[in-house]
Amino acid sequence: MILVTGAAGKTGLAVIRSLAAKGTPVRGFIHHDDYRTQVLEAGAKETLLGDLLNKEDLQAGMREAQAVYHIPPNVHPRELDIGILAIEEAVRADVAHFVYHSVLHPQLEDMPHHWLKLRVEEHLIASGLPFTILQPTAYMQNITNQLERIAREGIYQVPYAVTTRLCLVDLEDVAEVAAEVLTAGSDKGAIYQLVGTGLTSQEEIAS
């Protein structure tokens, strides 16, 4: 059994689909009961409703789990607390492999949500757990999700300067890597940067 936290988000659902395609049983950790159906439809064998800041809920989620894929809540102010607690409970549960979904370049201190992930990475490395860290860049799906508006209004909206140059990666590729890491078990101690394109400006993407 593999525990996937953040199971109902786009990343969690993609990872569950990839694991299910390999025939791997998944327990999806969710924080709203409304998400249960979509997580099961993605291929999870079971779901667990809980709070990532609750020790008992994490203990229940990790019970009999051989591996954990920890996806933190997006831009959560307590991401460090959530990450530390998940790592501590994984240590107590003697989890064989803890895979952390981080971000490309977490060392950027002027981006607080990146910086918090770096702090979680530090705790994971120091924990003694067998670990793998995945550092994906921005998803291509962040663009494709806007296609309807782009077609309707002719506007491609981004929350940063249009000259900003970013690498992109396909979420489905990230999910495939995650599933391979979780099932192969040969990547312990590795940190992978997941990037699918070179640096591209938002003006170039719009063109």
Short mmCIF file of C-alpha atoms in Angstrom, two decimals:
data_model
loop_
_atom_site.label_atom_id
_atom_site.label_comp_id
_atom_site.label_asym_id
_atom_site.label_seq_id
_atom_site.Cartn_x
_atom_site.Cartn_y
_atom_site.Cartn_z
CA MET A 1 0.00 0.00 0.00
CA ILE A 2 1.19 3.49 -0.89
CA LEU A 3 -0.18 6.54 0.91
CA VAL A 4 -0.68 9.62 -1.28
CA THR A 5 -1.39 12.86 0.58
CA GLY A 6 -3.07 15.71 -1.27
CA ALA A 7 -4.78 12.94 -3.20
CA ALA A 8 -7.61 15.06 -4.64
CA GLY A 9 -5.43 17.73 -6.24
CA LYS A 10 -4.36 17.56 -9.88
CA THR A 11 -0.96 16.15 -8.90
CA GLY A 12 -2.38 13.59 -6.50
CA LEU A 13 -4.94 12.34 -9.01
CA ALA A 14 -2.30 12.05 -11.74
CA VAL A 15 0.05 10.10 -9.46
CA ILE A 16 -2.79 7.79 -8.37
CA ARG A 17 -3.69 7.11 -12.01
CA SER A 18 -0.07 6.21 -12.79
CA LEU A 19 0.22 3.94 -9.77
CA ALA A 20 -3.10 2.26 -10.54
CA ALA A 21 -1.89 1.59 -14.09
CA LYS A 22 0.95 -0.38 -12.53
CA GLY A 23 -1.50 -2.34 -10.36
CA THR A 24 -0.21 -0.71 -7.18
CA PRO A 25 -2.73 -0.28 -4.32
CA VAL A 26 -3.08 3.33 -3.17
CA ARG A 27 -4.63 4.95 -0.11
CA GLY A 28 -5.66 8.52 -0.90
CA PHE A 29 -5.50 11.01 1.99
CA ILE A 30 -8.20 13.67 1.55
CA HIS A 31 -9.44 16.58 3.68
CA HIS A 32 -13.00 16.86 2.30
CA ASP A 33 -15.44 13.99 1.92
CA ASP A 34 -16.63 15.52 -1.37
CA TYR A 35 -13.32 14.43 -2.93
CA ARG A 36 -13.72 10.74 -2.14
CA THR A 37 -15.42 9.72 -5.39
CA GLN A 38 -12.91 11.33 -7.75
CA VAL A 39 -9.97 9.83 -5.85
CA LEU A 40 -11.50 6.35 -6.03
CA GLU A 41 -12.31 6.85 -9.71
CA ALA A 42 -8.65 7.76 -10.32
CA GLY A 43 -7.77 4.28 -9.09
CA ALA A 44 -7.20 4.51 -5.33
CA LYS A 45 -8.07 1.31 -3.50
CA GLU A 46 -9.26 3.29 -0.47
CA THR A 47 -9.46 6.81 0.90
CA LEU A 48 -8.88 8.32 4.32
CA LEU A 49 -10.50 11.55 5.45
CA GLY A 50 -8.20 13.50 7.74
CA ASP A 51 -6.14 16.52 8.68
CA LEU A 52 -2.43 16.61 7.84
CA LEU A 53 -1.82 18.48 11.10
CA ASN A 54 -3.42 15.67 13.12
CA LYS A 55 -1.04 12.93 14.32
CA GLU A 56 -3.75 10.31 14.68
CA ASP A 57 -4.96 10.87 11.13
CA LEU A 58 -1.43 10.54 9.77
CA GLN A 59 -0.87 7.40 11.82
CA ALA A 60 -4.02 5.88 10.35
CA GLY A 61 -2.92 6.86 6.86
CA MET A 62 0.52 5.30 7.22
CA ARG A 63 -0.68 2.08 8.83
CA GLU A 64 0.64 -0.81 6.72
CA ALA A 65 1.90 1.63 4.07
CA GLN A 66 5.21 0.66 2.50
CA ALA A 67 5.73 4.09 0.97
CA VAL A 68 4.43 7.64 1.26
CA TYR A 69 4.10 10.19 -1.52
CA HIS A 70 3.75 13.48 0.32
CA ILE A 71 2.13 16.30 -1.65
CA PRO A 72 1.77 19.33 0.63
CA PRO A 73 -1.23 21.66 0.38
CA ASN A 74 -0.58 24.33 -2.22
CA VAL A 75 0.97 27.53 -0.79
CA HIS A 76 -0.03 26.59 2.77
CA PRO A 77 1.36 28.88 5.52
CA ARG A 78 2.03 25.85 7.73
CA GLU A 79 3.66 23.70 5.10
CA LEU A 80 6.78 23.29 7.22
CA ASP A 81 4.74 22.07 10.22
CA ILE A 82 2.81 19.69 7.97
CA GLY A 83 6.00 18.34 6.42
CA ILE A 84 7.78 17.84 9.74
CA LEU A 85 4.79 16.03 11.23
CA ALA A 86 4.46 13.75 8.19
CA ILE A 87 8.16 12.91 8.38
CA GLU A 88 8.02 12.24 12.14
CA GLU A 89 5.03 9.93 11.78
CA ALA A 90 6.69 8.13 8.85
CA VAL A 91 9.70 7.50 11.09
CA ARG A 92 7.42 6.12 13.83
CA ALA A 93 5.60 3.93 11.31
CA ASP A 94 8.92 2.66 9.92
CA VAL A 95 7.90 3.61 6.37
CA ALA A 96 10.28 2.05 3.87
CA HIS A 97 10.29 4.96 1.41
CA PHE A 98 9.21 8.60 1.78
CA VAL A 99 8.90 10.53 -1.48
CA TYR A 100 8.48 14.28 -1.16
CA HIS A 101 6.86 16.36 -3.88
CA SER A 102 8.92 19.56 -3.68
CA VAL A 103 9.58 22.22 -6.32
CA LEU A 104 12.34 23.23 -8.71
CA HIS A 105 14.80 25.62 -7.03
CA PRO A 106 13.40 25.53 -3.47
CA GLN A 107 16.41 27.58 -2.36
CA LEU A 108 14.82 30.79 -3.68
CA GLU A 109 14.30 32.62 -0.40
CA ASP A 110 12.27 35.44 -1.99
CA MET A 111 9.60 32.86 -2.87
CA PRO A 112 8.26 31.79 0.56
CA HIS A 113 6.41 28.70 -0.71
CA HIS A 114 9.69 27.48 -2.26
CA TRP A 115 11.69 28.31 0.84
CA LEU A 116 9.35 26.29 3.08
CA LYS A 117 9.82 23.26 0.85
CA LEU A 118 13.58 23.56 1.26
CA ARG A 119 13.15 23.48 5.03
CA VAL A 120 11.04 20.32 4.69
CA GLU A 121 13.73 18.79 2.48
CA GLU A 122 16.31 19.48 5.20
CA HIS A 123 14.19 17.70 7.83
CA LEU A 124 13.63 14.75 5.52
CA ILE A 125 17.32 14.32 4.75
CA ALA A 126 18.19 14.51 8.46
CA SER A 127 15.39 12.13 9.51
CA GLY A 128 17.17 8.93 8.55
CA LEU A 129 14.20 7.84 6.41
CA PRO A 130 14.89 6.28 3.01
CA PHE A 131 13.78 9.17 0.81
CA THR A 132 13.49 10.53 -2.69
CA ILE A 133 12.76 14.18 -3.48
CA LEU A 134 11.11 15.25 -6.72
CA GLN A 135 11.51 18.90 -7.76
CA PRO A 136 9.17 19.60 -10.68
CA THR A 137 9.04 22.93 -12.45
CA ALA A 138 5.76 24.66 -13.43
CA TYR A 139 3.22 22.41 -15.16
CA MET A 140 2.34 22.78 -18.81
CA GLN A 141 -1.23 22.23 -17.62
CA ASN A 142 -1.12 25.69 -16.00
CA ILE A 143 -1.29 26.98 -19.57
CA THR A 144 -3.64 24.43 -21.11
CA ASN A 145 -6.15 25.02 -18.31
CA GLN A 146 -6.49 28.55 -19.70
CA LEU A 147 -7.15 27.55 -23.30
CA GLU A 148 -10.89 28.20 -23.14
CA ARG A 149 -10.35 31.73 -21.84
CA ILE A 150 -7.54 32.35 -24.31
CA ALA A 151 -9.83 31.35 -27.17
CA ARG A 152 -12.72 33.40 -25.81
CA GLU A 153 -10.94 36.58 -24.68
CA GLY A 154 -7.52 36.46 -26.32
CA ILE A 155 -5.86 36.78 -22.90
CA TYR A 156 -3.13 34.59 -21.44
CA GLN A 157 -2.85 35.63 -17.77
CA VAL A 158 0.17 35.04 -15.56
CA PRO A 159 0.94 36.29 -12.03
CA TYR A 160 4.40 37.57 -12.94
CA ALA A 161 6.17 39.73 -15.54
CA VAL A 162 5.58 38.62 -19.12
CA THR A 163 9.36 38.58 -19.65
CA THR A 164 9.76 35.91 -16.93
CA ARG A 165 11.52 32.86 -18.37
CA LEU A 166 10.45 29.51 -16.94
CA CYS A 167 10.96 25.85 -17.70
CA LEU A 168 7.84 23.72 -17.99
CA VAL A 169 7.00 20.05 -17.45
CA ASP A 170 3.98 17.91 -18.29
CA LEU A 171 2.12 16.79 -15.16
CA GLU A 172 1.61 13.34 -16.68
CA ASP A 173 5.39 12.95 -17.01
CA VAL A 174 5.82 13.95 -13.36
CA ALA A 175 3.22 11.36 -12.35
CA GLU A 176 4.98 8.69 -14.38
CA VAL A 177 8.29 9.46 -12.68
CA ALA A 178 6.62 9.43 -9.25
CA ALA A 179 5.03 6.04 -9.91
CA GLU A 180 8.33 4.60 -11.12
CA VAL A 181 10.22 5.91 -8.07
CA LEU A 182 7.56 4.58 -5.69
CA THR A 183 7.38 1.11 -7.21
CA ALA A 184 10.99 0.49 -8.24
CA GLY A 185 12.42 1.46 -4.86
CA SER A 186 15.90 1.97 -6.34
CA ASP A 187 16.03 5.78 -6.10
CA LYS A 188 16.45 6.19 -2.34
CA GLY A 189 18.58 9.21 -1.45
CA ALA A 190 18.08 10.80 -4.87
CA ILE A 191 16.87 14.31 -5.66
CA TYR A 192 15.48 14.74 -9.17
CA GLN A 193 14.79 18.01 -10.99
CA LEU A 194 11.85 17.38 -13.33
CA VAL A 195 11.98 19.70 -16.34
CA GLY A 196 10.51 19.19 -19.80
CA THR A 197 11.49 22.35 -21.71
CA GLY A 198 14.20 24.97 -21.77
CA LEU A 199 13.68 28.49 -20.44
CA THR A 200 10.73 30.12 -22.17
CA SER A 201 9.32 33.63 -21.66
CA GLN A 202 5.60 34.19 -21.22
CA GLU A 203 5.67 36.32 -24.39
CA GLU A 204 7.03 33.31 -26.28
CA ILE A 205 4.35 31.06 -24.80
CA ALA A 206 1.63 33.53 -25.79
CA SER A 207 3.02 33.62 -29.34
#
